[in-house]
Short mmCIF file of C-alpha atoms in Angstrom, two decimals:
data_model
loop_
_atom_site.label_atom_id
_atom_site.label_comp_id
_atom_site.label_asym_id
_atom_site.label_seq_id
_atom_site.Cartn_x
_atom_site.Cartn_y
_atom_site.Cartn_z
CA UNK A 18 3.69 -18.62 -25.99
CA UNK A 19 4.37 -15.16 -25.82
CA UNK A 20 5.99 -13.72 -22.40
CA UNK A 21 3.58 -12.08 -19.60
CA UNK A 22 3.26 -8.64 -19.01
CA UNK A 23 4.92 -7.62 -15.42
CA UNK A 24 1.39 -6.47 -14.50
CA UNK A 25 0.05 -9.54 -15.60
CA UNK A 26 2.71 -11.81 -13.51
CA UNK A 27 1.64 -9.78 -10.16
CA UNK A 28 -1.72 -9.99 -10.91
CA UNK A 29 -1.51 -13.75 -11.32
CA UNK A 30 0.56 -13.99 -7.76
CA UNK A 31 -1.61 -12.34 -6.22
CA UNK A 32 -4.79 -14.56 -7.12
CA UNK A 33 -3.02 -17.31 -6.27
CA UNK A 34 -1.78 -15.98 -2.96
CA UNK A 35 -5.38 -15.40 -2.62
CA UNK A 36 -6.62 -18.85 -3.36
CA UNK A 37 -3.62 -20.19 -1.03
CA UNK A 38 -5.05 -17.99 2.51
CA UNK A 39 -8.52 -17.20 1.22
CA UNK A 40 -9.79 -20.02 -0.88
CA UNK A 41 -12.19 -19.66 -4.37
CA UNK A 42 -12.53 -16.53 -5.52
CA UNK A 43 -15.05 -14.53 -7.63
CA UNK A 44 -14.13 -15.09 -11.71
CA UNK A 45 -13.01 -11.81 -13.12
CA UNK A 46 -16.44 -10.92 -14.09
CA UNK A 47 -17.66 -10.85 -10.99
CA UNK A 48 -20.93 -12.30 -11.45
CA UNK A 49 -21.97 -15.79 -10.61
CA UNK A 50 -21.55 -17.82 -7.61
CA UNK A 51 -18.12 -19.02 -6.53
CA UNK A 52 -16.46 -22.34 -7.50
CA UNK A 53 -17.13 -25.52 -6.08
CA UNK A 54 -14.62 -27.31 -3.75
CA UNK A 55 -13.77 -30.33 -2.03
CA UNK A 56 -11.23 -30.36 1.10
CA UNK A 57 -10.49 -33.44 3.19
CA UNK A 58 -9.71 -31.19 6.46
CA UNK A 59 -12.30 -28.73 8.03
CA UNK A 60 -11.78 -25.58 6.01
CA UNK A 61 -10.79 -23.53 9.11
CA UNK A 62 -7.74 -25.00 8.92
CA UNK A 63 -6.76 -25.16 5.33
CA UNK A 64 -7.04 -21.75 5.08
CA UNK A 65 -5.66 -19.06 7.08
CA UNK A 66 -8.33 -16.05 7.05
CA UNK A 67 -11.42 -15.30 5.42
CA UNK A 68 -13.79 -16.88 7.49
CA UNK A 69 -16.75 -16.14 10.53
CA UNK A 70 -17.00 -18.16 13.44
CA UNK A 71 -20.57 -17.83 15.15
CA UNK A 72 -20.99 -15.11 17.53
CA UNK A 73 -21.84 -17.17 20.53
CA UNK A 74 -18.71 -19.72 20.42
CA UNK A 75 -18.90 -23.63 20.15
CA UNK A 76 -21.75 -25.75 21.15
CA UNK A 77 -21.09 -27.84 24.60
CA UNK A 78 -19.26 -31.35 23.97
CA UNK A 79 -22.02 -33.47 25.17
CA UNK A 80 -23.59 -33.23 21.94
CA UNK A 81 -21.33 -34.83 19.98
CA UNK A 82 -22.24 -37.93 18.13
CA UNK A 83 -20.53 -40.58 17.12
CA UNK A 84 -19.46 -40.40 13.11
CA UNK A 85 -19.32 -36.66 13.63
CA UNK A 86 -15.69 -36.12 14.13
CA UNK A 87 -14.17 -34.56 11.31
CA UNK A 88 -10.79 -35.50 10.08
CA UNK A 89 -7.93 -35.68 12.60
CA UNK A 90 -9.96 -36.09 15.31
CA UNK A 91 -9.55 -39.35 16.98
CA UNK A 92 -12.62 -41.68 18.18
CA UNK A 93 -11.81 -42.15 21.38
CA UNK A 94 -12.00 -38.37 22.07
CA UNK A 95 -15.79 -38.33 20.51
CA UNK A 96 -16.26 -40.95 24.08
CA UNK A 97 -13.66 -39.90 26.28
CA UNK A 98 -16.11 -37.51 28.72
CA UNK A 99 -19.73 -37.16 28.17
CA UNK A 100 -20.26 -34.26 31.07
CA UNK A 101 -21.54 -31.18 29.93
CA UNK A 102 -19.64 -28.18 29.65
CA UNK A 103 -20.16 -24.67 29.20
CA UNK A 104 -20.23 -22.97 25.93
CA UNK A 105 -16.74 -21.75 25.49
CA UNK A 106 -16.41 -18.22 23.31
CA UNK A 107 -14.50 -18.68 20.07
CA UNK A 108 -11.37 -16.33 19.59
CA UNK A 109 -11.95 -16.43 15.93
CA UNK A 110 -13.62 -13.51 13.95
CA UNK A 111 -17.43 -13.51 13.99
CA UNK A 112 -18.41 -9.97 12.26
CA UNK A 113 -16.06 -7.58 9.87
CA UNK A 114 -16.92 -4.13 9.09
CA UNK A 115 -16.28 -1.06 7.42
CA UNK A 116 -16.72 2.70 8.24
CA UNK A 117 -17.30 5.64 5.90
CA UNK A 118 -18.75 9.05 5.69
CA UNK A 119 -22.03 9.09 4.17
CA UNK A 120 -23.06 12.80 2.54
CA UNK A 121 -26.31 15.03 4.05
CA UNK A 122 -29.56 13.62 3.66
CA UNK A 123 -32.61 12.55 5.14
CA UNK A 124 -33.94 9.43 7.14
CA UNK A 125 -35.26 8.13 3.78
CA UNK A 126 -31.49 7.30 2.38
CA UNK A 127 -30.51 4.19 2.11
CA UNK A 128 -27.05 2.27 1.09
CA UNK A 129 -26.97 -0.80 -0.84
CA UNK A 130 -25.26 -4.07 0.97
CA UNK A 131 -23.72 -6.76 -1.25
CA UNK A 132 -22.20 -9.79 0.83
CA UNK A 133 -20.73 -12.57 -0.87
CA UNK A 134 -19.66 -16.00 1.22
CA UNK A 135 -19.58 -19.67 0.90
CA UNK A 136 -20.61 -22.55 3.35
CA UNK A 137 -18.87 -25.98 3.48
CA UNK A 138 -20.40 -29.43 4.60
CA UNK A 139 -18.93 -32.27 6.02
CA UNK A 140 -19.24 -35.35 3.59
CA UNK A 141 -18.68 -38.37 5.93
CA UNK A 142 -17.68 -41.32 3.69
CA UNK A 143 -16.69 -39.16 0.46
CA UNK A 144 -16.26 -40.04 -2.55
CA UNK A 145 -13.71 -42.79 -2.23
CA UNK A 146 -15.73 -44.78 0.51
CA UNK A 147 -13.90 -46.12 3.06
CA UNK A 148 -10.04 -46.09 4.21
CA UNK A 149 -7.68 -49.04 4.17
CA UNK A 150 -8.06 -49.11 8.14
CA UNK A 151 -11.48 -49.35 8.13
CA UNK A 152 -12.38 -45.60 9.02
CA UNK A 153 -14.48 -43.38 7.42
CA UNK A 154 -13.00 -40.63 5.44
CA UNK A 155 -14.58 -37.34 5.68
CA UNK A 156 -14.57 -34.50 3.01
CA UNK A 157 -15.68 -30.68 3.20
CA UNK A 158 -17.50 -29.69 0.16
CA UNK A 159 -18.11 -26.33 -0.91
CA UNK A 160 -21.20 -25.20 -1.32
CA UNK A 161 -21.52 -21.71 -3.45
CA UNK A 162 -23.53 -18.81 -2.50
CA UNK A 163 -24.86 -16.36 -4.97
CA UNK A 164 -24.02 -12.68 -3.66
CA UNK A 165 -27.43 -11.38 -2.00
CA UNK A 166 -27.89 -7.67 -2.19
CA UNK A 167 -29.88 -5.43 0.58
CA UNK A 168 -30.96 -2.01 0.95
CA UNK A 169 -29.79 -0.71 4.19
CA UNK A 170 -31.54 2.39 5.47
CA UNK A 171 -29.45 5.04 7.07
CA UNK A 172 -31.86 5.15 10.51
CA UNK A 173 -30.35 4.65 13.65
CA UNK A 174 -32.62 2.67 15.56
CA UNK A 175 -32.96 -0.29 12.24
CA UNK A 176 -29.15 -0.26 12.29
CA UNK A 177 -29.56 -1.37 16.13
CA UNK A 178 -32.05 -4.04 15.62
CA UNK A 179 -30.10 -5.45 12.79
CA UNK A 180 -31.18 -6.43 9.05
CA UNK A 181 -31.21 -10.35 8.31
CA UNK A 182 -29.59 -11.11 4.45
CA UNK A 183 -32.18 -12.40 2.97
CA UNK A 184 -32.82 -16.20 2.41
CA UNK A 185 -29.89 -16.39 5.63
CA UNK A 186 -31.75 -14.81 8.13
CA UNK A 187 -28.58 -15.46 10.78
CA UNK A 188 -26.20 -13.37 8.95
CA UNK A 189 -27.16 -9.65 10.09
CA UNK A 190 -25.72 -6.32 8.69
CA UNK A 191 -26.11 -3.85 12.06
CA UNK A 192 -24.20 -0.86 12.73
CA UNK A 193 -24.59 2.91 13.72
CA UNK A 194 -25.00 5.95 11.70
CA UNK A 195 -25.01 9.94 13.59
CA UNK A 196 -24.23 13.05 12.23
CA UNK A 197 -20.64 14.22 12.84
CA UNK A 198 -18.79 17.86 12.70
CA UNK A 199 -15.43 18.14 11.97
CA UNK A 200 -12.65 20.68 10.45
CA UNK A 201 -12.68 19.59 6.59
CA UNK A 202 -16.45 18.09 6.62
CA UNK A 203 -19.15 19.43 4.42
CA UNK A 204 -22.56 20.00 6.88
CA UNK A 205 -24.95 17.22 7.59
CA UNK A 206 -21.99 14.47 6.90
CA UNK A 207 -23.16 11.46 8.91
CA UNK A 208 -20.82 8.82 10.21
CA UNK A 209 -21.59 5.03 9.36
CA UNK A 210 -20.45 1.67 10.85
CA UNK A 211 -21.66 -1.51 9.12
CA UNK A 212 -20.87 -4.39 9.92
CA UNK A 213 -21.63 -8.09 8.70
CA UNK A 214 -22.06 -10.61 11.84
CA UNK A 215 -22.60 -14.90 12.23
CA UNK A 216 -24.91 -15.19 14.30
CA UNK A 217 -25.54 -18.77 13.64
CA UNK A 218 -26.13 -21.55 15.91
CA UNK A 219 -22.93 -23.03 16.81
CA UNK A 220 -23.06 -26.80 15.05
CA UNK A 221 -21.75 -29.96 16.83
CA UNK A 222 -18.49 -30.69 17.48
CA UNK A 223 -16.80 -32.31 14.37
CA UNK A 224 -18.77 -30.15 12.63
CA UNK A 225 -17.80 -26.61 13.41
CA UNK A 226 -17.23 -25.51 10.35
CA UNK A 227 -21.07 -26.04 9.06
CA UNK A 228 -21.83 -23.00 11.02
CA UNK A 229 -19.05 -20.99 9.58
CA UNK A 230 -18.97 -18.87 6.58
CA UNK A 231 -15.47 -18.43 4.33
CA UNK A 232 -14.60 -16.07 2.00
CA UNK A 233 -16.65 -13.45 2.94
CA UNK A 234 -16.87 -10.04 1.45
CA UNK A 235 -18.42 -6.71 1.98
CA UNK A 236 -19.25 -4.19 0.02
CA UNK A 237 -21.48 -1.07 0.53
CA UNK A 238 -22.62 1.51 -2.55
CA UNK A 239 -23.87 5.34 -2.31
CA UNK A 240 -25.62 6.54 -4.76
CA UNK A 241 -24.48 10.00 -3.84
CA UNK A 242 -20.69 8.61 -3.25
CA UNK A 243 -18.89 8.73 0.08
CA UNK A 244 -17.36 11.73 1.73
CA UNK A 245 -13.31 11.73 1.77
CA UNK A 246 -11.82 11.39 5.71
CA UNK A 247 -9.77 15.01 6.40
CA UNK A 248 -5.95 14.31 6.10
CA UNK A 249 -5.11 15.55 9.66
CA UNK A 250 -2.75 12.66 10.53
CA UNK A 251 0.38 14.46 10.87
CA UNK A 252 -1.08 17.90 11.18
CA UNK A 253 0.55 19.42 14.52
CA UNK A 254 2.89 16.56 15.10
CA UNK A 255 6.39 18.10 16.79
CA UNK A 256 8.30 14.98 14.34
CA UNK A 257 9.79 17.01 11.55
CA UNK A 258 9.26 13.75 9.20
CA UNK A 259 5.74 13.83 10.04
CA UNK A 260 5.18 17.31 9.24
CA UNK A 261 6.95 17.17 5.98
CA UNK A 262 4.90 13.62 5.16
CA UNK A 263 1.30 15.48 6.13
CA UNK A 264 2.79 18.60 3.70
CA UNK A 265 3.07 15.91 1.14
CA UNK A 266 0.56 14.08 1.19
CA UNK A 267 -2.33 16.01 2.37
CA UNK A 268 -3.84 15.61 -0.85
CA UNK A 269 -4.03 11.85 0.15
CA UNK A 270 -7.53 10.84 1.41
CA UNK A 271 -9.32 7.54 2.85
CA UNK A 272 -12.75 6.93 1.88
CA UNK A 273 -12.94 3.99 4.60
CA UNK A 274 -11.53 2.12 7.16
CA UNK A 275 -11.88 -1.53 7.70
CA UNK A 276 -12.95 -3.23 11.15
CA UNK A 277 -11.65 -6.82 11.35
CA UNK A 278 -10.32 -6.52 7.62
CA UNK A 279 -8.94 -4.40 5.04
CA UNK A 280 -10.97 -2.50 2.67
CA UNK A 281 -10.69 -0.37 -0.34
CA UNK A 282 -12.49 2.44 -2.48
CA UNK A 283 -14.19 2.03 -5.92
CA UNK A 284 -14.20 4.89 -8.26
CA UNK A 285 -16.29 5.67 -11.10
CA UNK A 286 -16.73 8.96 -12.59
CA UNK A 287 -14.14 10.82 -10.28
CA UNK A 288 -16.37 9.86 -7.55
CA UNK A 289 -16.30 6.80 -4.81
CA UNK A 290 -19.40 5.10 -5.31
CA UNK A 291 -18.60 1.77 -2.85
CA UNK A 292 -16.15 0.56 -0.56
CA UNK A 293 -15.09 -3.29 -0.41
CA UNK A 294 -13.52 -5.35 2.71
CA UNK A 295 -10.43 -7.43 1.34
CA UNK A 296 -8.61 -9.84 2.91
CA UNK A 297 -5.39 -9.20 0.61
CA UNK A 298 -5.01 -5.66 0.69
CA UNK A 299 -2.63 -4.68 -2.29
CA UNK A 300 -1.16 -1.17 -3.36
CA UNK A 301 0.07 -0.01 -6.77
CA UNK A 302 3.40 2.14 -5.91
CA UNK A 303 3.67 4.26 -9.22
CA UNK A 304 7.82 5.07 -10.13
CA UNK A 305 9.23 7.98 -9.68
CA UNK A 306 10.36 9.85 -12.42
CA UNK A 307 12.98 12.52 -12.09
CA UNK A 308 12.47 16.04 -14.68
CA UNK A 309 15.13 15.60 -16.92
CA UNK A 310 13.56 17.25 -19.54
CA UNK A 311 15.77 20.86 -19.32
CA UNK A 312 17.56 20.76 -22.78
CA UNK A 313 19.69 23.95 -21.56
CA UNK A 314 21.57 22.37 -19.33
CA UNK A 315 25.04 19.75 -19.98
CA UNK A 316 24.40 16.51 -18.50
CA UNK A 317 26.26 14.22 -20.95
CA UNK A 318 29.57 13.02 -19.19
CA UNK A 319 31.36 12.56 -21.95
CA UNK A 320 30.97 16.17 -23.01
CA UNK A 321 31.25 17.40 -19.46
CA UNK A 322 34.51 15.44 -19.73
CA UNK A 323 35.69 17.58 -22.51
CA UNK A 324 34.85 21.12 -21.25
CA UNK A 325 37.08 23.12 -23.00
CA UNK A 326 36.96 26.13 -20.15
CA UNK A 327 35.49 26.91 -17.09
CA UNK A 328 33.83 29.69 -18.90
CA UNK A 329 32.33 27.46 -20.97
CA UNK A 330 31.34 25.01 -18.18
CA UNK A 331 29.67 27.98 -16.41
CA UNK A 332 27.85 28.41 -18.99
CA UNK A 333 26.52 25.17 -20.27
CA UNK A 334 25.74 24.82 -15.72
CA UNK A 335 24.52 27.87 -14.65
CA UNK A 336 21.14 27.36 -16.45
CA UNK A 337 20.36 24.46 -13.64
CA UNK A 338 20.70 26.79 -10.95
CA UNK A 339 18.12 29.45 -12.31
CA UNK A 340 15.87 26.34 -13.01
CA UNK A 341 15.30 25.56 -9.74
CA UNK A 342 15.41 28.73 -8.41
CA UNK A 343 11.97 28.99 -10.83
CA UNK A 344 11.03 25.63 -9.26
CA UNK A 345 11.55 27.60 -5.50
CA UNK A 346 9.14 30.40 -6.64
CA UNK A 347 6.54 27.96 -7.44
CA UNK A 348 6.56 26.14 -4.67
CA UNK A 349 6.03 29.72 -2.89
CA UNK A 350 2.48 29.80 -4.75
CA UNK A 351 1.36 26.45 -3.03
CA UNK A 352 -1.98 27.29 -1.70
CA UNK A 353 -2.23 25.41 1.98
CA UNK A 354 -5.12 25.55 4.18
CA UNK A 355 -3.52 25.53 7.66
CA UNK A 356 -0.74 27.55 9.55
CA UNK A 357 1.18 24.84 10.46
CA UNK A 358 1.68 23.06 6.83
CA UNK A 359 2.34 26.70 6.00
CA UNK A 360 5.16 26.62 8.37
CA UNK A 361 6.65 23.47 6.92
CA UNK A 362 6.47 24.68 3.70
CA UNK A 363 8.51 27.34 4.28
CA UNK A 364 11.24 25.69 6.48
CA UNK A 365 11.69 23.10 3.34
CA UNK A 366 12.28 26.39 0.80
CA UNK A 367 14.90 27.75 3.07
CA UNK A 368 16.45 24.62 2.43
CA UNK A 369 16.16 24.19 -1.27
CA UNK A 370 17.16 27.94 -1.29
CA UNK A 371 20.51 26.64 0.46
CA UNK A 372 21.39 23.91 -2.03
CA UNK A 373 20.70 26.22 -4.90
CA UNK A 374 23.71 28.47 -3.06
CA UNK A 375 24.96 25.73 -3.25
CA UNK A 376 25.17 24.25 -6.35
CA UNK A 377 25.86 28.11 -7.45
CA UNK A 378 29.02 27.87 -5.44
CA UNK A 379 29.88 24.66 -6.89
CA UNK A 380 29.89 25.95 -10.49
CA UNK A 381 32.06 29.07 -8.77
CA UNK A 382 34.59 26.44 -7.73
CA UNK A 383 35.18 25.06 -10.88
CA UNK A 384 35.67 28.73 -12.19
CA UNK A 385 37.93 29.88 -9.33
CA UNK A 386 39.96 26.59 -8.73
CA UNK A 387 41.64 25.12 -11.90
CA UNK A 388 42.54 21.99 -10.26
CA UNK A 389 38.98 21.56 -9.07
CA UNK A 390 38.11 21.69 -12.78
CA UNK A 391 40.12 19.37 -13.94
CA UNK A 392 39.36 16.88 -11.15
CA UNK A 393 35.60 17.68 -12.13
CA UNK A 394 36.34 16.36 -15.93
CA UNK A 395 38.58 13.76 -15.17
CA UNK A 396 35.52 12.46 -12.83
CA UNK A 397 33.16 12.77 -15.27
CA UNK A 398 35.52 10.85 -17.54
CA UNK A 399 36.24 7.93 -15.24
CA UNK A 400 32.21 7.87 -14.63
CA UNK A 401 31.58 7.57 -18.07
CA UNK A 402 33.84 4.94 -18.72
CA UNK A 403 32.20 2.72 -16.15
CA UNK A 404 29.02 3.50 -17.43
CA UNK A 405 30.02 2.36 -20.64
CA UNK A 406 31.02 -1.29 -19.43
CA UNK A 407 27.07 -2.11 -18.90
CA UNK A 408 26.73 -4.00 -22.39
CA UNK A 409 24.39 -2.56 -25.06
CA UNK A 410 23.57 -0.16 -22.59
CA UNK A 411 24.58 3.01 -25.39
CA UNK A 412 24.12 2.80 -28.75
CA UNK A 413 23.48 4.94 -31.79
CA UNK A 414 25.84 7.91 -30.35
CA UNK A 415 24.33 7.94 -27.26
CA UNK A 416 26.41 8.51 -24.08
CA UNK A 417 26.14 8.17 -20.24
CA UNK A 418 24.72 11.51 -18.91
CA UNK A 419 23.61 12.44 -15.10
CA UNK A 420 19.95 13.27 -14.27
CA UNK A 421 19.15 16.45 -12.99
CA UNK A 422 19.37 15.48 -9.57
CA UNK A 423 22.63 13.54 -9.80
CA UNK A 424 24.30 17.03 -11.48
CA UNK A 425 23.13 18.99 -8.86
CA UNK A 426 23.97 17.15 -5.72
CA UNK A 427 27.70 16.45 -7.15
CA UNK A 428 27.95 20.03 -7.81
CA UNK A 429 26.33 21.15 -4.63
CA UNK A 430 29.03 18.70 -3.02
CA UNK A 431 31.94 20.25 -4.25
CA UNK A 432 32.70 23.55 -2.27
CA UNK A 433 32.87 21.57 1.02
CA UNK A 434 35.28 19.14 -0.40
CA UNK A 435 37.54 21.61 -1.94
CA UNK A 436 37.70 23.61 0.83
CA UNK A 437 38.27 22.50 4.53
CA UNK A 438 37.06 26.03 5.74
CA UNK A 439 33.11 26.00 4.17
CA UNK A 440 30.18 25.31 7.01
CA UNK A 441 28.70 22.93 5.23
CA UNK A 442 32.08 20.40 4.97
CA UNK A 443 30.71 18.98 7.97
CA UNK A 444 26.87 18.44 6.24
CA UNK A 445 26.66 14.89 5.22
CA UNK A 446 23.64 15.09 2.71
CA UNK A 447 21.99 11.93 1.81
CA UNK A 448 19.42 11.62 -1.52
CA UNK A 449 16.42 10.14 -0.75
CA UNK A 450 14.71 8.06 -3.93
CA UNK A 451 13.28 4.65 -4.34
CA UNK A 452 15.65 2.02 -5.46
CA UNK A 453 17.52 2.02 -9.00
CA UNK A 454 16.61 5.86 -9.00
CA UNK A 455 20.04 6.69 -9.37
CA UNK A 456 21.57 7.35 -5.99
CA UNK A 457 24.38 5.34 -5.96
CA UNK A 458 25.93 6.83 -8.76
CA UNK A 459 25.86 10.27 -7.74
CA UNK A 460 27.54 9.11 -4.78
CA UNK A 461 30.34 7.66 -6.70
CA UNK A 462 30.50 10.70 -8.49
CA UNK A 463 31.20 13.05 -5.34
CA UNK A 464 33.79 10.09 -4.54
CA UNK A 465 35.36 10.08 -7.74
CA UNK A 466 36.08 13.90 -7.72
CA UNK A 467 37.49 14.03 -4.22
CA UNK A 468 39.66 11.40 -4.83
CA UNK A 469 41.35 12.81 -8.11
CA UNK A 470 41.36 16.03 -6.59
CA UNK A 471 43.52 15.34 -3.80
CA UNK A 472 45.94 13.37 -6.18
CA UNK A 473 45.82 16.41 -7.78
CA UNK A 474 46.66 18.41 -4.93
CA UNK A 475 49.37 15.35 -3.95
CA UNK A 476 47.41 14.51 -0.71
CA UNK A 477 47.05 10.92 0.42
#
């Protein structure tokens, strides 16, 4: 049997995290009513989420009957007190919801519901009869519900009221919809809130669950597609991390936000045509991949290890330096739509303009300070042969070499170590990059040159 695919390994732990804290789930078609099921405790507490209690709470204890305890309830607490009792409000979830921006239009719009959902009921006696003590044995059985589909007009006042699913006229979709203005909105942009409520009768105790409905999901289509949520999370924040992030990422949008739930976008065509609720909300986190495609520039260790000259090493070097000073002048060009990310923007180029002085002054050093370059080989050396102990790691005449990145903060490094007079000795600069991105061993190489440059230099 041939071995799974990474992707296809995640996606199988995730359904089956899902079937753990969720129960059945749709097949991968999506079509079709769920699987059937058969539990012998009240599904509310084999799973963990997923589920709507009724709106109003539980239904008072006098009207429990006996043989309608459901397992792990004990008989004498079906007899124990027959007073009434107020109806006592659940704590557990009885609507979920999502929000989204709907585009300009006109009273006549509507938005297409789909909610999917199962019911259970309690089997007294199951399958295998009776227990060895004489008690009954109870069972929940699934019982599948085909997705039912509703139009949902965009008014106000029907939102209010409410909208029975059809064929389960207790389940309502209500909500509100009104026109909203903000910085970033196109005109007429209206503001919706759906949301999918139990508004069953509470069943009798035993038998909770009857009135309950698992695995529920929402989703809502647009013809015309959603409107994106303006990225104004971090905009004005005083936190220098959370400028920097809302510089980065303002390109990042929501399309929805989930009340009670999670809930995600669905694309087609470049455009966001639904939103869904999901109870396992899951993100793909793409790698990051550095540029190491600048063929001008010496990144092999082995051959920086055998620099004949520092001439030579200034030359086969100096070409990273005027790459990313092209990269600064780019990044000049960026095209930002308010002051303040303008500001940030600027504050980071004065500091990539510093560590290309820098690294420019590290290449210097190596010129200027002969012992510096041959600390700066011997490190590359001494790197190279511990690269080399990773087993079939480099064949076919290939050789350990440094990213960009690595090159340039172990060159940017140097001057301060070399010199016990530069400002920036003091600077402890730190790379920031996922895991097994490589920042390790461009600390090791900064470490590696200071310590055979002081041997060098006879210091302890």
């Amino acid at each position: 049997m041939p071995a799974s695919r990474p992707v296809e390994v995640r996606q199988h732990l995730i359904a089956a995290l899902h079937a753990d804290l969720v129960g059945p789930f749709l097949p991968e078609s999506g079509d079709g009513p769920r699987s059937e099921e058969v539990l012998p405790l009240p599904p509310s507490r084999w799973y963990l989420c997923g589920f709507l209690a009724p709106e109003q709470g539980r239904a008072p204890e006098e009207q429990v009957e006996e043989g309608e305890l459901g397992e792990g309830d004990d008989d004498e607490e079906a007899t124990a007190s027959q007073e009434p009792e107020p109806k006592k409000k659940s704590l557990l979830p009885a609507s979920l919801g999502v929000s989204v921006f709907v585009p300009d239009g006109d009273a006549k719009d509507v938005i297409t519901a789909r909610v999917s959902f199962a019911d259970y009921e309690l089997v007294e006696g199951g399958e295998s009869g009776e227990e060895a003590d004489g008690r009954r044995k109870h069972e929940w059985r699934r019982k599948p519900r085909s997705p039912v589909e509703v139009d949902v007009p965009i008014e106000p006042k029907v939102l209010a009221k409410g909208i029975p699913l059809p064929g389960f006229p207790e389940l309502v979709l209500t909500g509100v919809a009104e026109e909203v203005v903000a910085p970033g909105l196109p005109k007429g942009v209206r503001a919706l809130s759906l949301f999918l409520v139990n508004r069953r009768q509470p069943a009798l105790r035993g038998r909770e669950d009857e009135a309950y409905i698992f695995q529920v999901e929402l989703e809502v289509r647009c013809a015309k597609g959603f409107v994106a949520r303006p990225n104004v999370r971090g905009e004005g924040s005083e936190e220098w991390d959370e400028r920097v992030a809302d510089l980065q990422f303002r390109n990042r949008v929501e399309y929805v936000v989930g009340h009670g739930i999670a809930a995600e976008p669905v694309e087609k065509d470049g455009r966001v045509v639904a939103v869904r609720t999901t109870w396992l909300p899951t993100a793909t986190v793409p790698r990051v991949k550095t540029r190491d495609n600048v063929p001008d520039v010496l990144v092999g260790m082995e051959d920086l290890a055998a620099l004949p000259d520092a001439a030579t090493a200034r030359a086969k070097l100096s070409p990273l330096v005027e790459h990313y000073a092209a990269w600064i002048a780019g990044q000049k060009t960026t095209r930002l739509d308010t002051p303040g990310r303008r500001s940030t923007l600027e504050a980071l180029l004065r500091r990539a303009e510093c560590a290309r002085e820098r690294i420019a002054a590290g290449i210097d050093l190596l010129e200027q300070d002969p012992l510096a370059f041959d600390a700066f080989r011997i490190a590359n050396r001494a790197m190279a042969d511990a690269a080399r102990r990773r087993p079939d790691r480099y064949k076919e005449g290939a050789q350990p070499a440094w990213r960009l990145f690595q090159l340039a903060f172990v060159l940017l490094a140097l001057p301060g170590l070399a010199d016990e007079t530069r400002e920036d000795r003091e600077t402890v600069e730190l790379i920031f990059f996922p895991t097994g991105g490589g920042k390790t061993e461009a600390y090791l190489g900064v470490i590696a040159f200071n310590l055979v440059l002081r041997r060098l230099r006879g210091q302890d």
